[in-house]
């Protein structure tokens, strides 16, 4: 058999693991979507109890649950009819819907929307066109979400959950000593503002988003007892000026848009900042060599699937746009996993 | 932040990696389906050359290719317009369609069939019913494949490719010294028989499958110059008796069927064997604790997606059925990755 350059026998296992990876992915997404881990966070359950709670058929019950054991998401004592299933530690923290640490929103969305859209990746690559609801003349998903207060609240919490670790890392790690005010553009539930306010007692924050989001952000700030430290302001970040602030942040906003819209938003941030002020972009910033941050590159493919012109970018792509807008310098601040902040100083 | 029992900070990265794993999976499957690696096996290509060969749009061209770089399937010099892409070593061996070591058949099938069927995993778990072509009254895929000689040949080669490593490991590792003849039930292109004959000069093999498969198996044996050592026999393994042989093998056959059909096939093997003869089942045998071989467990879920009653099984499940049929003893022989042979002696 042929060997690789390292003189290891050639081995197809990585190809098979990633190529067939949609099996493990869909198994986990399905479990999240059926709230399996939320049920198990209350108490360990037998297969029969899970079957009844989730409305499952007998045929694949134990194959499904034992796959989640083998993948490390569940723990189990006994086997089949004598089995008692419980959550693995990380699962219990991050996939129990009743905990604020729940990050399953993005996984539910993947189960119910993205998995089927990504099945048309080849068509997207060949046409450059989105493969989401709008593909066959459907309504953009955001219109449907924003029209329904309950769905909107779920969505805002879902997106907030998956970003929380990065907001905390930014709020704790960024040097706010020269600044007094921050405005978070597209701030959704206000989580970034809340984290900055909680971790930096001298900062006053403004969270800025469309009017339907304001009640959710206000409710959140009340829970954190931060109504006097975080202002909730409504507006459209394309048609309205940004509120003036020493620091302007945008989390997962720029990647939704094409190059011209990205420039518009960066220019508007420049206008709203004082000299020395900072624009902070928190996203899955692609590494400058475009050969390491696979998740960031695939997020960019996801922007093709989901938006007409959006794409993710490297720190040097950002540097170019920021310099063009007049910013003096840019730096990168790694946050968690594939996410970084890129920071431009006026 | 809460910590796990190992006192490591809780970390959602494994949940995110597997949950969003369908992105990497579909990116690789799409590349295989478009023959990207087959083109690159001829010579390294620029992004523009790849774009033209594959008919890709400009928008996501480099995001797609650089994702494959970041995942380790492609190598690259330069970047974007100056980039030259080539296959990574394993990719070049296993995903070039012009090499006999090609294993992409199962990945093409996953891209074009299984990915979309698996999107209905939740429905399958709730109904116990297949989610493949037959779901809405469609023709079973095998009928369509068997009716078209070209498709059948592709399919037989595809399935043979992914099994080849296991057939080689079995042919080299199994002790054939007490045996003279082998019959491979559901032998498809005859690869298992060919490997046993090539690696064990005293063995005569018979590959047994439905009549449309015979010409493909005969052509294969001619290529290997094995026509005098491997007989190609046509028949239906449910309606016809098995040819008598010292060793009866079945590769990925039993898992297609429910318990009663499994018993029927094991009994028929028992009838065809002499005392001391061996029945050898080559599949993704699930570990007896049902907590380690995730791929085997998911293959069993795949049998729910694809068949009315099929399921994968453990070595002790097999031991039970084999003893019931009259076999004296069973053993397990690990082959490659998640695959093993379980062996019953009459």
Short mmCIF file of C-alpha atoms in Angstrom, two decimals, chain A residues 1-6 9-12 14-30 33-34 54-64 66-67 69-73 75-76 78-80 89-91 93-95 99 103 106-107 110-112 114-116 118-122 124-130 162 165 168 286 288-295 297-305 307-312 317, chain B residues 1-6 9-12 14-30 33-34 54-64 66-67 69-73 75-76 78-80 89-91 93-95 99 103 106-107 110-112 114-116 118-122 124-130 162 165 168 286 288-295 297-305 307-312 317:
data_model
loop_
_atom_site.label_atom_id
_atom_site.label_comp_id
_atom_site.label_asym_id
_atom_site.label_seq_id
_atom_site.Cartn_x
_atom_site.Cartn_y
_atom_site.Cartn_z
CA UNK A 1 0.00 0.00 0.00
CA UNK A 2 1.20 3.49 -0.77
CA UNK A 3 2.50 5.55 2.08
CA UNK A 4 2.28 9.23 2.87
CA UNK A 5 5.38 11.42 2.98
CA UNK A 6 5.63 10.80 6.73
CA UNK A 9 0.58 3.89 5.88
CA UNK A 10 -2.07 5.78 3.92
CA UNK A 11 -5.27 5.81 5.92
CA UNK A 12 -8.76 6.87 4.83
CA UNK A 14 -10.04 11.14 8.42
CA UNK A 15 -11.74 11.28 5.02
CA UNK A 16 -14.43 8.88 6.25
CA UNK A 17 -14.82 10.63 9.60
CA UNK A 18 -15.43 14.04 8.07
CA UNK A 19 -17.25 12.76 4.99
CA UNK A 20 -19.72 10.76 7.06
CA UNK A 21 -19.68 13.41 9.84
CA UNK A 22 -23.20 14.50 8.94
CA UNK A 23 -24.41 11.33 10.72
CA UNK A 24 -23.00 12.40 14.11
CA UNK A 25 -23.99 15.99 13.46
CA UNK A 26 -27.61 15.19 12.67
CA UNK A 27 -27.86 12.76 15.59
CA UNK A 28 -26.81 15.51 18.02
CA UNK A 29 -28.97 18.19 16.34
CA UNK A 30 -32.00 15.88 16.52
CA UNK A 33 -34.26 19.66 18.83
CA UNK A 34 -36.29 17.10 20.82
CA UNK A 54 -40.00 12.16 23.18
CA UNK A 55 -42.60 10.04 21.37
CA UNK A 56 -40.03 7.69 19.87
CA UNK A 57 -40.59 4.37 18.10
CA UNK A 58 -39.03 1.23 19.60
CA UNK A 59 -37.00 0.35 16.49
CA UNK A 60 -34.02 2.71 16.80
CA UNK A 61 -34.45 3.90 20.39
CA UNK A 62 -31.29 2.32 21.82
CA UNK A 63 -29.22 2.87 18.68
CA UNK A 64 -30.01 6.59 18.94
CA UNK A 66 -26.20 4.68 22.58
CA UNK A 67 -24.81 6.71 19.66
CA UNK A 69 -23.21 7.70 24.64
CA UNK A 70 -20.47 6.66 22.20
CA UNK A 71 -20.09 10.28 21.03
CA UNK A 72 -19.67 11.38 24.67
CA UNK A 73 -22.85 13.47 25.03
CA UNK A 75 -23.53 8.79 30.22
CA UNK A 76 -25.15 5.42 30.80
CA UNK A 78 -26.73 -0.70 32.51
CA UNK A 79 -27.59 -1.57 28.92
CA UNK A 80 -30.78 -1.47 26.84
CA UNK A 89 -21.01 17.25 32.13
CA UNK A 90 -20.62 19.63 29.18
CA UNK A 91 -23.99 18.55 27.76
CA UNK A 93 -24.23 22.87 31.11
CA UNK A 94 -24.62 23.85 27.47
CA UNK A 95 -27.62 21.87 26.17
CA UNK A 99 -29.89 27.11 32.03
CA UNK A 103 -26.07 27.24 23.44
CA UNK A 106 -27.82 27.71 16.89
CA UNK A 107 -28.09 23.89 16.83
CA UNK A 110 -29.14 24.17 12.14
CA UNK A 111 -31.47 21.22 12.56
CA UNK A 112 -34.54 23.01 11.28
CA UNK A 114 -29.38 25.09 7.75
CA UNK A 115 -28.95 21.32 7.39
CA UNK A 116 -31.38 21.19 4.47
CA UNK A 118 -26.50 23.10 3.03
CA UNK A 119 -27.66 20.08 1.05
CA UNK A 120 -27.68 22.54 -1.87
CA UNK A 121 -24.11 23.74 -1.31
CA UNK A 122 -23.09 22.65 -4.83
CA UNK A 124 -24.79 27.72 -4.26
CA UNK A 125 -21.16 27.31 -5.32
CA UNK A 126 -22.22 27.20 -8.98
CA UNK A 127 -24.67 30.13 -8.86
CA UNK A 128 -23.36 32.31 -6.03
CA UNK A 129 -26.98 32.60 -4.86
CA UNK A 130 -28.46 32.03 -1.39
CA UNK A 162 -23.67 31.12 21.30
CA UNK A 165 -18.35 33.26 25.83
CA UNK A 168 -17.36 37.72 28.38
CA UNK A 286 -10.42 34.15 9.19
CA UNK A 288 -4.61 35.91 7.25
CA UNK A 289 -3.21 32.78 5.57
CA UNK A 290 -6.78 31.48 5.01
CA UNK A 291 -5.55 28.00 5.91
CA UNK A 292 -6.31 27.53 9.61
CA UNK A 293 -9.70 28.82 10.73
CA UNK A 294 -11.87 26.23 8.95
CA UNK A 295 -14.92 27.29 10.95
CA UNK A 297 -14.16 29.87 6.22
CA UNK A 298 -17.25 27.67 6.47
CA UNK A 299 -19.14 30.51 8.20
CA UNK A 300 -18.39 32.49 5.06
CA UNK A 301 -19.89 29.67 2.97
CA UNK A 302 -22.86 29.85 5.33
CA UNK A 303 -23.21 33.56 4.52
CA UNK A 304 -23.46 32.56 0.85
CA UNK A 305 -26.20 30.09 1.80
CA UNK A 307 -27.45 36.16 2.38
CA UNK A 308 -27.19 37.79 -1.05
CA UNK A 309 -23.67 39.23 -0.59
CA UNK A 310 -22.32 38.39 2.88
CA UNK A 311 -18.90 36.87 3.52
CA UNK A 312 -16.43 36.47 6.37
CA UNK A 317 -9.15 42.40 4.85
CA UNK B 1 -18.11 29.40 35.10
CA UNK B 2 -19.00 25.86 36.08
CA UNK B 3 -16.33 23.24 35.77
CA UNK B 4 -16.44 19.62 34.73
CA UNK B 5 -15.50 16.83 37.11
CA UNK B 6 -11.92 16.97 35.78
CA UNK B 9 -13.43 24.80 32.59
CA UNK B 10 -16.64 23.75 30.85
CA UNK B 11 -16.16 24.12 27.14
CA UNK B 12 -18.77 23.91 24.38
CA UNK B 14 -16.91 19.57 21.15
CA UNK B 15 -20.66 20.21 21.07
CA UNK B 16 -20.18 22.92 18.44
CA UNK B 17 -17.70 20.88 16.42
CA UNK B 18 -19.99 17.87 16.10
CA UNK B 19 -23.22 19.86 15.99
CA UNK B 20 -21.96 22.05 13.12
CA UNK B 21 -20.01 19.10 11.66
CA UNK B 22 -22.44 18.88 8.75
CA UNK B 23 -20.71 21.96 7.29
CA UNK B 24 -17.34 20.22 6.93
CA UNK B 25 -19.03 17.00 5.89
CA UNK B 26 -21.05 18.61 3.11
CA UNK B 27 -18.07 20.66 1.92
CA UNK B 28 -16.02 17.47 1.46
CA UNK B 29 -18.92 15.51 -0.09
CA UNK B 30 -19.53 18.33 -2.57
CA UNK B 33 -19.14 14.82 -6.07
CA UNK B 34 -17.68 17.46 -8.41
CA UNK B 54 -16.08 22.70 -12.12
CA UNK B 55 -18.34 25.49 -13.39
CA UNK B 56 -18.17 27.47 -10.15
CA UNK B 57 -19.32 31.02 -9.47
CA UNK B 58 -16.71 33.56 -8.31
CA UNK B 59 -18.48 34.41 -5.07
CA UNK B 60 -17.48 31.48 -2.83
CA UNK B 61 -14.68 29.96 -4.91
CA UNK B 62 -11.80 30.69 -2.52
CA UNK B 63 -13.89 30.14 0.62
CA UNK B 64 -14.71 26.65 -0.67
CA UNK B 66 -9.54 27.28 1.40
CA UNK B 67 -11.98 25.40 3.65
CA UNK B 69 -7.10 23.49 2.78
CA UNK B 70 -7.94 24.27 6.42
CA UNK B 71 -9.56 20.83 6.82
CA UNK B 72 -6.37 19.22 5.48
CA UNK B 73 -7.74 17.77 2.23
CA UNK B 75 -2.46 21.78 -0.05
CA UNK B 76 -1.92 25.30 -1.32
CA UNK B 78 0.18 31.35 -2.73
CA UNK B 79 -3.20 32.83 -1.82
CA UNK B 80 -6.37 33.64 -3.77
CA UNK B 89 -1.43 12.84 0.32
CA UNK B 90 -4.38 10.84 1.63
CA UNK B 91 -6.79 12.72 -0.62
CA UNK B 93 -4.76 8.15 -2.84
CA UNK B 94 -8.36 7.73 -1.74
CA UNK B 95 -10.34 10.42 -3.60
CA UNK B 99 -7.09 5.04 -8.83
CA UNK B 103 -13.23 5.23 -1.71
CA UNK B 106 -19.87 5.96 -0.51
CA UNK B 107 -19.27 9.72 -0.24
CA UNK B 110 -23.93 10.26 0.84
CA UNK B 111 -23.92 13.54 -1.06
CA UNK B 112 -26.67 12.58 -3.47
CA UNK B 114 -28.13 9.97 2.40
CA UNK B 115 -27.53 13.60 3.42
CA UNK B 116 -31.09 14.58 2.53
CA UNK B 118 -30.78 11.92 7.25
CA UNK B 119 -32.42 15.34 7.47
CA UNK B 120 -35.53 13.31 8.41
CA UNK B 121 -33.82 11.38 11.20
CA UNK B 122 -36.32 12.69 13.78
CA UNK B 124 -37.50 8.00 11.37
CA UNK B 125 -36.91 7.82 15.13
CA UNK B 126 -40.58 8.60 15.77
CA UNK B 127 -42.05 6.21 13.18
CA UNK B 128 -39.42 3.49 12.83
CA UNK B 129 -39.90 3.77 9.05
CA UNK B 130 -37.30 4.19 6.29
CA UNK B 162 -14.95 1.27 0.83
CA UNK B 165 -9.16 -2.44 3.32
CA UNK B 168 -7.37 -7.31 2.52
CA UNK B 286 -20.95 -2.80 17.51
CA UNK B 288 -20.68 -5.42 23.31
CA UNK B 289 -20.99 -2.45 25.70
CA UNK B 290 -22.68 -0.41 22.93
CA UNK B 291 -20.70 2.63 24.07
CA UNK B 292 -17.59 2.76 21.86
CA UNK B 293 -18.24 2.04 18.18
CA UNK B 294 -20.19 5.20 17.35
CA UNK B 295 -19.86 4.53 13.62
CA UNK B 297 -24.28 2.47 16.03
CA UNK B 298 -24.87 5.20 13.43
CA UNK B 299 -24.67 2.61 10.63
CA UNK B 300 -27.55 0.92 12.42
CA UNK B 301 -29.48 4.23 12.35
CA UNK B 302 -28.60 4.36 8.65
CA UNK B 303 -30.20 0.92 8.22
CA UNK B 304 -33.39 2.39 9.73
CA UNK B 305 -33.15 5.23 7.17
CA UNK B 307 -34.34 -0.49 5.04
CA UNK B 308 -37.63 -1.71 6.55
CA UNK B 309 -36.08 -3.86 9.31
CA UNK B 310 -32.28 -3.74 9.11
CA UNK B 311 -30.00 -3.04 12.07
CA UNK B 312 -26.38 -3.51 13.08
CA UNK B 317 -25.95 -10.53 19.48
#
